[in-house]
């Protein structure tokens, strides 16, 4: 890489993005793609071209997982570290991959050919172990496939010449209900709003009882109304497709199978609230879908369903841009997502004000989940009563569940709200279930005694993640995996989450290694309570959930690892001698305490 | 993360409440602060109302001269039974606010302990001892030990500037210098980089060193650090330890170190 080459490249890329500071993340992605890292000498140039500070560029580069400050290999292989990938054999596969490639996790091979690392859940829990090769999803990995990949890497074959089967992603739809089973003609929802008027369609959305299906459950009709009522000439529609909650993959399936209906829902929202511009915030792990989604957008523009004067109606103008994330679970939180859309570190904003009044570029913005937009489009055509007839008192309609873990048929299951966990377990072929973790790492853990509880906002709320653990599993593996996940994904803004998640991770490791005592468990409970009560956003306040749940409901997995003493110092005397043992090459008993 | 995780902040009604902020407030609008009726005016936070009424709520990242930030969480109070940061929570009529229950003081103590073990805070060897809000708030909430295991991060000191040291070991990521330099000095000399426990303050110069910036003793950012991270050279220990601000009175009575410093200067 010559400095003039770098300079020319940055100049070209920043021009391509109109030197718009909001495009910082997109610019950095191009640099990362070309140089396998963001060279330190590139940062001042990017900063100057976009008119932002160097600190801002550095802050963004060091925030997102998929930007690196040192070169990665020509091939970068990341394996999904989700607990469900582990249950499908991720760790032995990782060990084998590293052995075959002659590289260790987190490192780049000396010849610069390949690097290997971990990624947070890649959203392929129904077809793992999965991973990313140079950002593109690979599924159903096994030893044979690793052997083949190693050969392709050694031969230097470009990714485009790798077998397509590696990159095959299945929808695995196992149960359809109203959302997946109801057809919607392209443009039908838009014609409905044009025929009946925005007020009437908004009324249907309100009447339907539709609530945010990302999991938070805020009423969509209220959200849209609040945004519509703002005094602004500029409003935005944002679709949250940053599906990062471990064990969730239903938005992946909707975007693959139903992108038209997602975009239709967004366009409908734009008409109702009066927006001209929309963004689909697509998590980087779903980059493999980008081209297909762009094609759908193009087709919709050609069909007058997007762009200027939609369906020939003067002044009905709206277009959608797809914005790729860069590896940060935090960006699933709507205000952090907006920060990221603006080319910043994905840190949650102080709320209030909420995005409906102060969102993207401080303008009124509706942020909804992928599934919510699809439902809205259906409701516009079918009416609110149709939707409200399904589900429970406080949870209308249906819910897509992403079922993974120990079951015969992992995949997407759509049920009317109110379905019991026991029913889901029976349908997916989980006949030996010990526990279900609902709503991902941030969610809650339920033992067999609670399987009759219902999936609904008034009982067990979920964005869709439904992970099954059978009786051969150790629930501490799950809790520890989540503890590591949150320590890695904490944005670092507020004290309880930044420090608490790392303290929790260390305590978990101590217990896991057999050094824990009753005092450590009490410490975890206390830490969990502070995190729940004082964190700035949902990441910190939900991070201890799985640990507190398992401490409560599966206390035996902790107890059987405890030392009998009431207190065990954090300082490990024998461990402290490890360096000396390595230096002297001794492993005999006299070298141990 | 899923939207699920934002239930607490994004739950039903909260956005509606936010919007109802605009509902006209009469002159008599007030909150019930530890049982006392405390008035507030449009746009004030609970912290603003408490400060105006002379009620001390422990805080570190908050400085009334700047837009509320809400990162240290030390000012966590209960509002109608639910916890919230006083510095960012808008005051609303008839809110019942409790600032110093035993549960809250315990939570604050734990937050303080987290800050102490996250960095390298050696009070007896620190020039800011006695003038440090971290230390003073720790005393105030009755923190007797750091309790948690220390992280002992490696953070080199930047002494490249002729008039300042930056001792990153003591930085608590309150972003006051970031905000002051960006919003008041118009220089934008500081930023936060990294993520999670690896978050860190960085200096906005190609070398990353403060000496290569135009940071100046007259900058607002030079006078806002609540701890001993940004220190003036050439004037260490002007006032002996034992005679300093918080050596004589608790922070609940004398308030923020930097505000007190400015008060001293204007009195002189």
PDB file of N, CA, C and O in Angstrom, chain B residues 192-257:
ATOM      1  N   UNK B 192     -13.822   9.975  23.015  1.00  0.00           N
ATOM      2  CA  UNK B 192     -13.821   8.655  23.628  1.00  0.00           C
ATOM      3  C   UNK B 192     -13.627   7.632  22.516  1.00  0.00           C
ATOM      4  O   UNK B 192     -14.255   7.706  21.467  1.00  0.00           O
ATOM      5  N   UNK B 193     -12.730   6.699  22.766  1.00  0.00           N
ATOM      6  CA  UNK B 193     -12.517   5.629  21.800  1.00  0.00           C
ATOM      7  C   UNK B 193     -12.654   4.282  22.505  1.00  0.00           C
ATOM      8  O   UNK B 193     -12.855   4.226  23.719  1.00  0.00           O
ATOM      9  N   UNK B 194     -12.547   3.210  21.728  1.00  0.00           N
ATOM     10  CA  UNK B 194     -12.675   1.880  22.310  1.00  0.00           C
ATOM     11  C   UNK B 194     -14.121   1.553  22.645  1.00  0.00           C
ATOM     12  O   UNK B 194     -15.037   2.305  22.314  1.00  0.00           O
ATOM     13  N   UNK B 195     -14.297   0.431  23.306  1.00  0.00           N
ATOM     14  CA  UNK B 195     -15.649  -0.029  23.634  1.00  0.00           C
ATOM     15  C   UNK B 195     -15.615  -0.796  24.949  1.00  0.00           C
ATOM     16  O   UNK B 195     -14.613  -1.408  25.287  1.00  0.00           O
ATOM     17  N   UNK B 196     -16.732  -0.783  25.641  1.00  0.00           N
ATOM     18  CA  UNK B 196     -16.850  -1.548  26.881  1.00  0.00           C
ATOM     19  C   UNK B 196     -15.769  -1.159  27.868  1.00  0.00           C
ATOM     20  O   UNK B 196     -15.431   0.014  28.006  1.00  0.00           O
ATOM     21  N   UNK B 197     -15.215  -2.163  28.519  1.00  0.00           N
ATOM     22  CA  UNK B 197     -14.206  -1.903  29.548  1.00  0.00           C
ATOM     23  C   UNK B 197     -12.935  -1.306  28.932  1.00  0.00           C
ATOM     24  O   UNK B 197     -12.108  -0.738  29.626  1.00  0.00           O
ATOM     25  N   UNK B 198     -12.803  -1.411  27.623  1.00  0.00           N
ATOM     26  CA  UNK B 198     -11.643  -0.817  26.944  1.00  0.00           C
ATOM     27  C   UNK B 198     -11.897   0.610  26.461  1.00  0.00           C
ATOM     28  O   UNK B 198     -11.094   1.162  25.707  1.00  0.00           O
ATOM     29  N   UNK B 199     -13.013   1.191  26.873  1.00  0.00           N
ATOM     30  CA  UNK B 199     -13.275   2.587  26.496  1.00  0.00           C
ATOM     31  C   UNK B 199     -12.188   3.462  27.101  1.00  0.00           C
ATOM     32  O   UNK B 199     -11.719   3.219  28.210  1.00  0.00           O
ATOM     33  N   UNK B 200     -11.785   4.479  26.355  1.00  0.00           N
ATOM     34  CA  UNK B 200     -10.730   5.342  26.889  1.00  0.00           C
ATOM     35  C   UNK B 200     -10.806   6.721  26.284  1.00  0.00           C
ATOM     36  O   UNK B 200     -11.321   6.914  25.181  1.00  0.00           O
ATOM     37  N   UNK B 201     -10.274   7.657  27.035  1.00  0.00           N
ATOM     38  CA  UNK B 201     -10.185   9.031  26.558  1.00  0.00           C
ATOM     39  C   UNK B 201      -9.014   9.124  25.595  1.00  0.00           C
ATOM     40  O   UNK B 201      -7.942   8.595  25.874  1.00  0.00           O
ATOM     41  N   UNK B 202      -9.216   9.754  24.455  1.00  0.00           N
ATOM     42  CA  UNK B 202      -8.100   9.971  23.528  1.00  0.00           C
ATOM     43  C   UNK B 202      -7.977  11.453  23.222  1.00  0.00           C
ATOM     44  O   UNK B 202      -8.938  12.215  23.344  1.00  0.00           O
ATOM     45  N   UNK B 203      -6.768  11.832  22.865  1.00  0.00           N
ATOM     46  CA  UNK B 203      -6.495  13.225  22.513  1.00  0.00           C
ATOM     47  C   UNK B 203      -6.539  13.339  21.000  1.00  0.00           C
ATOM     48  O   UNK B 203      -6.008  12.506  20.275  1.00  0.00           O
ATOM     49  N   UNK B 204      -7.191  14.391  20.579  1.00  0.00           N
ATOM     50  CA  UNK B 204      -7.458  14.561  19.168  1.00  0.00           C
ATOM     51  C   UNK B 204      -6.302  15.210  18.423  1.00  0.00           C
ATOM     52  O   UNK B 204      -6.397  16.345  17.978  1.00  0.00           O
ATOM     53  N   UNK B 205      -5.191  14.498  18.321  1.00  0.00           N
ATOM     54  CA  UNK B 205      -4.089  15.003  17.498  1.00  0.00           C
ATOM     55  C   UNK B 205      -3.477  13.800  16.800  1.00  0.00           C
ATOM     56  O   UNK B 205      -3.593  12.686  17.299  1.00  0.00           O
ATOM     57  N   UNK B 206      -2.839  14.013  15.654  1.00  0.00           N
ATOM     58  CA  UNK B 206      -2.311  12.869  14.906  1.00  0.00           C
ATOM     59  C   UNK B 206      -1.383  11.993  15.749  1.00  0.00           C
ATOM     60  O   UNK B 206      -1.367  10.773  15.598  1.00  0.00           O
ATOM     61  N   UNK B 207      -0.633  12.590  16.660  1.00  0.00           N
ATOM     62  CA  UNK B 207       0.264  11.801  17.499  1.00  0.00           C
ATOM     63  C   UNK B 207      -0.482  11.216  18.697  1.00  0.00           C
ATOM     64  O   UNK B 207       0.027  10.342  19.387  1.00  0.00           O
ATOM     65  N   UNK B 208      -1.686  11.736  18.962  1.00  0.00           N
ATOM     66  CA  UNK B 208      -2.436  11.299  20.133  1.00  0.00           C
ATOM     67  C   UNK B 208      -1.924  11.947  21.411  1.00  0.00           C
ATOM     68  O   UNK B 208      -2.376  11.609  22.500  1.00  0.00           O
ATOM     69  N   UNK B 209      -0.969  12.880  21.281  1.00  0.00           N
ATOM     70  CA  UNK B 209      -0.404  13.522  22.472  1.00  0.00           C
ATOM     71  C   UNK B 209      -0.948  14.928  22.664  1.00  0.00           C
ATOM     72  O   UNK B 209      -1.146  15.665  21.703  1.00  0.00           O
ATOM     73  N   UNK B 210      -1.132  15.275  23.930  1.00  0.00           N
ATOM     74  CA  UNK B 210      -1.697  16.590  24.238  1.00  0.00           C
ATOM     75  C   UNK B 210      -0.735  17.709  23.834  1.00  0.00           C
ATOM     76  O   UNK B 210      -1.155  18.800  23.444  1.00  0.00           O
ATOM     77  N   UNK B 211       0.569  17.415  23.903  1.00  0.00           N
ATOM     78  CA  UNK B 211       1.569  18.418  23.546  1.00  0.00           C
ATOM     79  C   UNK B 211       1.456  18.886  22.105  1.00  0.00           C
ATOM     80  O   UNK B 211       1.940  19.963  21.747  1.00  0.00           O
ATOM     81  N   UNK B 212       0.823  18.074  21.268  1.00  0.00           N
ATOM     82  CA  UNK B 212       0.678  18.440  19.863  1.00  0.00           C
ATOM     83  C   UNK B 212      -0.676  19.088  19.576  1.00  0.00           C
ATOM     84  O   UNK B 212      -1.140  19.075  18.433  1.00  0.00           O
ATOM     85  N   UNK B 213      -1.295  19.612  20.612  1.00  0.00           N
ATOM     86  CA  UNK B 213      -2.553  20.343  20.416  1.00  0.00           C
ATOM     87  C   UNK B 213      -2.365  21.765  20.913  1.00  0.00           C
ATOM     88  O   UNK B 213      -1.337  22.085  21.521  1.00  0.00           O
ATOM     89  N   UNK B 214      -3.363  22.586  20.681  1.00  0.00           N
ATOM     90  CA  UNK B 214      -3.286  23.957  21.201  1.00  0.00           C
ATOM     91  C   UNK B 214      -4.057  24.087  22.514  1.00  0.00           C
ATOM     92  O   UNK B 214      -4.605  25.133  22.822  1.00  0.00           O
ATOM     93  N   UNK B 215      -4.097  23.011  23.277  1.00  0.00           N
ATOM     94  CA  UNK B 215      -4.735  23.046  24.598  1.00  0.00           C
ATOM     95  C   UNK B 215      -4.065  24.141  25.427  1.00  0.00           C
ATOM     96  O   UNK B 215      -2.850  24.286  25.430  1.00  0.00           O
ATOM     97  N   UNK B 216      -4.874  24.897  26.143  1.00  0.00           N
ATOM     98  CA  UNK B 216      -4.354  26.102  26.786  1.00  0.00           C
ATOM     99  C   UNK B 216      -4.939  26.233  28.191  1.00  0.00           C
ATOM    100  O   UNK B 216      -6.068  25.804  28.444  1.00  0.00           O
ATOM    101  N   UNK B 217      -4.178  26.865  29.079  1.00  0.00           N
ATOM    102  CA  UNK B 217      -4.655  27.024  30.461  1.00  0.00           C
ATOM    103  C   UNK B 217      -5.967  27.797  30.531  1.00  0.00           C
ATOM    104  O   UNK B 217      -6.723  27.660  31.483  1.00  0.00           O
ATOM    105  N   UNK B 218      -6.219  28.589  29.507  1.00  0.00           N
ATOM    106  CA  UNK B 218      -7.466  29.350  29.497  1.00  0.00           C
ATOM    107  C   UNK B 218      -8.665  28.562  28.996  1.00  0.00           C
ATOM    108  O   UNK B 218      -9.799  29.036  29.057  1.00  0.00           O
ATOM    109  N   UNK B 219      -8.425  27.359  28.494  1.00  0.00           N
ATOM    110  CA  UNK B 219      -9.538  26.550  27.974  1.00  0.00           C
ATOM    111  C   UNK B 219     -10.476  26.125  29.103  1.00  0.00           C
ATOM    112  O   UNK B 219     -10.026  25.787  30.199  1.00  0.00           O
ATOM    113  N   UNK B 220     -11.742  26.110  28.811  1.00  0.00           N
ATOM    114  CA  UNK B 220     -12.711  25.588  29.775  1.00  0.00           C
ATOM    115  C   UNK B 220     -12.372  24.140  30.120  1.00  0.00           C
ATOM    116  O   UNK B 220     -12.490  23.718  31.269  1.00  0.00           O
ATOM    117  N   UNK B 221     -11.963  23.393  29.112  1.00  0.00           N
ATOM    118  CA  UNK B 221     -11.676  21.977  29.319  1.00  0.00           C
ATOM    119  C   UNK B 221     -10.567  21.749  30.337  1.00  0.00           C
ATOM    120  O   UNK B 221     -10.448  20.669  30.910  1.00  0.00           O
ATOM    121  N   UNK B 222      -9.754  22.766  30.562  1.00  0.00           N
ATOM    122  CA  UNK B 222      -8.663  22.630  31.531  1.00  0.00           C
ATOM    123  C   UNK B 222      -9.179  22.732  32.963  1.00  0.00           C
ATOM    124  O   UNK B 222      -8.448  22.480  33.915  1.00  0.00           O
ATOM    125  N   UNK B 223     -10.430  23.127  33.110  1.00  0.00           N
ATOM    126  CA  UNK B 223     -10.948  23.420  34.454  1.00  0.00           C
ATOM    127  C   UNK B 223     -12.196  22.618  34.820  1.00  0.00           C
ATOM    128  O   UNK B 223     -12.939  23.027  35.690  1.00  0.00           O
ATOM    129  N   UNK B 224     -12.441  21.532  34.146  1.00  0.00           N
ATOM    130  CA  UNK B 224     -13.673  20.788  34.435  1.00  0.00           C
ATOM    131  C   UNK B 224     -13.465  19.373  34.967  1.00  0.00           C
ATOM    132  O   UNK B 224     -14.416  18.744  35.418  1.00  0.00           O
ATOM    133  N   UNK B 225     -12.242  18.877  34.917  1.00  0.00           N
ATOM    134  CA  UNK B 225     -12.019  17.482  35.334  1.00  0.00           C
ATOM    135  C   UNK B 225     -12.388  17.322  36.807  1.00  0.00           C
ATOM    136  O   UNK B 225     -11.851  17.994  37.667  1.00  0.00           O
ATOM    137  N   UNK B 226     -13.320  16.415  37.108  1.00  0.00           N
ATOM    138  CA  UNK B 226     -13.743  16.262  38.509  1.00  0.00           C
ATOM    139  C   UNK B 226     -12.769  15.421  39.332  1.00  0.00           C
ATOM    140  O   UNK B 226     -12.921  15.312  40.541  1.00  0.00           O
ATOM    141  N   UNK B 227     -11.799  14.801  38.653  1.00  0.00           N
ATOM    142  CA  UNK B 227     -10.822  13.961  39.354  1.00  0.00           C
ATOM    143  C   UNK B 227      -9.419  14.511  39.064  1.00  0.00           C
ATOM    144  O   UNK B 227      -9.275  15.690  38.723  1.00  0.00           O
ATOM    145  N   UNK B 228      -8.423  13.675  39.169  1.00  0.00           N
ATOM    146  CA  UNK B 228      -7.058  14.160  38.943  1.00  0.00           C
ATOM    147  C   UNK B 228      -6.498  13.714  37.616  1.00  0.00           C
ATOM    148  O   UNK B 228      -5.304  13.455  37.501  1.00  0.00           O
ATOM    149  N   UNK B 229      -7.344  13.652  36.584  1.00  0.00           N
ATOM    150  CA  UNK B 229      -6.847  13.176  35.285  1.00  0.00           C
ATOM    151  C   UNK B 229      -6.162  14.289  34.492  1.00  0.00           C
ATOM    152  O   UNK B 229      -5.141  14.070  33.859  1.00  0.00           O
ATOM    153  N   UNK B 230      -6.734  15.486  34.523  1.00  0.00           N
ATOM    154  CA  UNK B 230      -6.090  16.621  33.838  1.00  0.00           C
ATOM    155  C   UNK B 230      -5.518  17.527  34.932  1.00  0.00           C
ATOM    156  O   UNK B 230      -6.258  18.130  35.710  1.00  0.00           O
ATOM    157  N   UNK B 231      -4.203  17.576  35.002  1.00  0.00           N
ATOM    158  CA  UNK B 231      -3.546  18.311  36.084  1.00  0.00           C
ATOM    159  C   UNK B 231      -2.653  19.411  35.534  1.00  0.00           C
ATOM    160  O   UNK B 231      -1.970  19.215  34.525  1.00  0.00           O
ATOM    161  N   UNK B 232      -2.644  20.531  36.230  1.00  0.00           N
ATOM    162  CA  UNK B 232      -1.736  21.625  35.854  1.00  0.00           C
ATOM    163  C   UNK B 232      -0.315  21.289  36.300  1.00  0.00           C
ATOM    164  O   UNK B 232      -0.109  20.821  37.413  1.00  0.00           O
ATOM    165  N   UNK B 233       0.636  21.577  35.436  1.00  0.00           N
ATOM    166  CA  UNK B 233       2.032  21.483  35.852  1.00  0.00           C
ATOM    167  C   UNK B 233       2.394  22.755  36.626  1.00  0.00           C
ATOM    168  O   UNK B 233       1.659  23.736  36.586  1.00  0.00           O
ATOM    169  N   UNK B 234       3.514  22.767  37.254  1.00  0.00           N
ATOM    170  CA  UNK B 234       4.114  23.941  37.922  1.00  0.00           C
ATOM    171  C   UNK B 234       3.351  24.403  39.156  1.00  0.00           C
ATOM    172  O   UNK B 234       3.668  25.447  39.691  1.00  0.00           O
ATOM    173  N   UNK B 235       2.321  23.683  39.567  1.00  0.00           N
ATOM    174  CA  UNK B 235       1.624  24.198  40.740  1.00  0.00           C
ATOM    175  C   UNK B 235       1.122  23.081  41.650  1.00  0.00           C
ATOM    176  O   UNK B 235       0.068  23.222  42.264  1.00  0.00           O
ATOM    177  N   UNK B 236       1.885  21.995  41.730  1.00  0.00           N
ATOM    178  CA  UNK B 236       1.477  20.878  42.574  1.00  0.00           C
ATOM    179  C   UNK B 236       1.544  21.215  44.056  1.00  0.00           C
ATOM    180  O   UNK B 236       2.429  21.949  44.505  1.00  0.00           O
ATOM    181  N   UNK B 237       0.585  20.729  44.775  1.00  0.00           N
ATOM    182  CA  UNK B 237       0.571  20.835  46.236  1.00  0.00           C
ATOM    183  C   UNK B 237       0.678  22.268  46.727  1.00  0.00           C
ATOM    184  O   UNK B 237       1.300  22.548  47.744  1.00  0.00           O
ATOM    185  N   UNK B 238       0.092  23.209  45.991  1.00  0.00           N
ATOM    186  CA  UNK B 238       0.049  24.596  46.445  1.00  0.00           C
ATOM    187  C   UNK B 238      -0.581  24.661  47.830  1.00  0.00           C
ATOM    188  O   UNK B 238      -0.151  25.407  48.698  1.00  0.00           O
ATOM    189  N   UNK B 239      -1.628  23.905  47.970  1.00  0.00           N
ATOM    190  CA  UNK B 239      -2.309  23.843  49.254  1.00  0.00           C
ATOM    191  C   UNK B 239      -2.029  22.461  49.829  1.00  0.00           C
ATOM    192  O   UNK B 239      -2.230  21.460  49.132  1.00  0.00           O
ATOM    193  N   UNK B 240      -1.544  22.367  51.044  1.00  0.00           N
ATOM    194  CA  UNK B 240      -1.202  21.041  51.575  1.00  0.00           C
ATOM    195  C   UNK B 240      -2.428  20.158  51.746  1.00  0.00           C
ATOM    196  O   UNK B 240      -3.525  20.669  52.004  1.00  0.00           O
ATOM    197  N   UNK B 241      -2.197  18.861  51.596  1.00  0.00           N
ATOM    198  CA  UNK B 241      -3.269  17.910  51.881  1.00  0.00           C
ATOM    199  C   UNK B 241      -3.635  18.058  53.356  1.00  0.00           C
ATOM    200  O   UNK B 241      -2.767  18.216  54.206  1.00  0.00           O
ATOM    201  N   UNK B 242      -4.902  18.076  53.603  1.00  0.00           N
ATOM    202  CA  UNK B 242      -5.378  18.326  54.964  1.00  0.00           C
ATOM    203  C   UNK B 242      -6.082  19.673  55.039  1.00  0.00           C
ATOM    204  O   UNK B 242      -6.950  19.893  55.869  1.00  0.00           O
ATOM    205  N   UNK B 243      -5.693  20.565  54.104  1.00  0.00           N
ATOM    206  CA  UNK B 243      -6.330  21.885  54.105  1.00  0.00           C
ATOM    207  C   UNK B 243      -7.175  22.092  52.852  1.00  0.00           C
ATOM    208  O   UNK B 243      -7.566  23.208  52.534  1.00  0.00           O
ATOM    209  N   UNK B 244      -7.387  21.004  52.140  1.00  0.00           N
ATOM    210  CA  UNK B 244      -8.088  21.148  50.865  1.00  0.00           C
ATOM    211  C   UNK B 244      -9.603  21.092  51.038  1.00  0.00           C
ATOM    212  O   UNK B 244     -10.102  20.742  52.107  1.00  0.00           O
ATOM    213  N   UNK B 245     -10.252  21.393  49.920  1.00  0.00           N
ATOM    214  CA  UNK B 245     -11.707  21.555  49.922  1.00  0.00           C
ATOM    215  C   UNK B 245     -12.445  20.483  50.714  1.00  0.00           C
ATOM    216  O   UNK B 245     -13.186  20.781  51.643  1.00  0.00           O
ATOM    217  N   UNK B 246     -12.247  19.230  50.311  1.00  0.00           N
ATOM    218  CA  UNK B 246     -13.036  18.165  50.918  1.00  0.00           C
ATOM    219  C   UNK B 246     -12.371  17.594  52.180  1.00  0.00           C
ATOM    220  O   UNK B 246     -12.905  16.679  52.802  1.00  0.00           O
ATOM    221  N   UNK B 247     -11.202  18.120  52.528  1.00  0.00           N
ATOM    222  CA  UNK B 247     -10.579  17.685  53.772  1.00  0.00           C
ATOM    223  C   UNK B 247     -11.328  18.285  54.963  1.00  0.00           C
ATOM    224  O   UNK B 247     -11.240  17.793  56.079  1.00  0.00           O
ATOM    225  N   UNK B 248     -12.016  19.360  54.699  1.00  0.00           N
ATOM    226  CA  UNK B 248     -12.618  20.087  55.811  1.00  0.00           C
ATOM    227  C   UNK B 248     -14.131  19.930  55.884  1.00  0.00           C
ATOM    228  O   UNK B 248     -14.697  19.941  56.965  1.00  0.00           O
ATOM    229  N   UNK B 249     -14.746  19.809  54.747  1.00  0.00           N
ATOM    230  CA  UNK B 249     -16.203  19.683  54.736  1.00  0.00           C
ATOM    231  C   UNK B 249     -16.618  18.644  53.705  1.00  0.00           C
ATOM    232  O   UNK B 249     -15.949  18.493  52.688  1.00  0.00           O
ATOM    233  N   UNK B 250     -17.717  17.979  53.936  1.00  0.00           N
ATOM    234  CA  UNK B 250     -18.161  16.988  52.955  1.00  0.00           C
ATOM    235  C   UNK B 250     -18.661  17.666  51.672  1.00  0.00           C
ATOM    236  O   UNK B 250     -19.080  18.828  51.691  1.00  0.00           O
ATOM    237  N   UNK B 251     -18.623  16.906  50.600  1.00  0.00           N
ATOM    238  CA  UNK B 251     -19.016  17.440  49.290  1.00  0.00           C
ATOM    239  C   UNK B 251     -20.481  17.886  49.301  1.00  0.00           C
ATOM    240  O   UNK B 251     -20.852  18.809  48.577  1.00  0.00           O
ATOM    241  N   UNK B 252     -21.282  17.268  50.153  1.00  0.00           N
ATOM    242  CA  UNK B 252     -22.693  17.648  50.204  1.00  0.00           C
ATOM    243  C   UNK B 252     -22.849  19.092  50.679  1.00  0.00           C
ATOM    244  O   UNK B 252     -23.864  19.728  50.411  1.00  0.00           O
ATOM    245  N   UNK B 253     -21.824  19.605  51.351  1.00  0.00           N
ATOM    246  CA  UNK B 253     -21.919  20.988  51.839  1.00  0.00           C
ATOM    247  C   UNK B 253     -21.180  21.982  50.962  1.00  0.00           C
ATOM    248  O   UNK B 253     -21.590  23.134  50.854  1.00  0.00           O
ATOM    249  N   UNK B 254     -20.060  21.554  50.364  1.00  0.00           N
ATOM    250  CA  UNK B 254     -19.286  22.529  49.571  1.00  0.00           C
ATOM    251  C   UNK B 254     -19.476  22.387  48.069  1.00  0.00           C
ATOM    252  O   UNK B 254     -19.058  23.264  47.308  1.00  0.00           O
ATOM    253  N   UNK B 255     -20.076  21.293  47.635  1.00  0.00           N
ATOM    254  CA  UNK B 255     -20.395  21.167  46.214  1.00  0.00           C
ATOM    255  C   UNK B 255     -19.219  20.751  45.359  1.00  0.00           C
ATOM    256  O   UNK B 255     -18.213  20.232  45.851  1.00  0.00           O
ATOM    257  N   UNK B 256     -19.351  20.963  44.070  1.00  0.00           N
ATOM    258  CA  UNK B 256     -18.366  20.481  43.104  1.00  0.00           C
ATOM    259  C   UNK B 256     -17.044  21.222  43.232  1.00  0.00           C
ATOM    260  O   UNK B 256     -17.002  22.430  43.427  1.00  0.00           O
ATOM    261  N   UNK B 257     -15.964  20.465  43.039  1.00  0.00           N
ATOM    262  CA  UNK B 257     -14.624  21.018  43.199  1.00  0.00           C
ATOM    263  C   UNK B 257     -14.374  22.193  42.274  1.00  0.00           C
ATOM    264  O   UNK B 257     -13.852  23.222  42.673  1.00  0.00           O
TER     265      UNK B 257
END
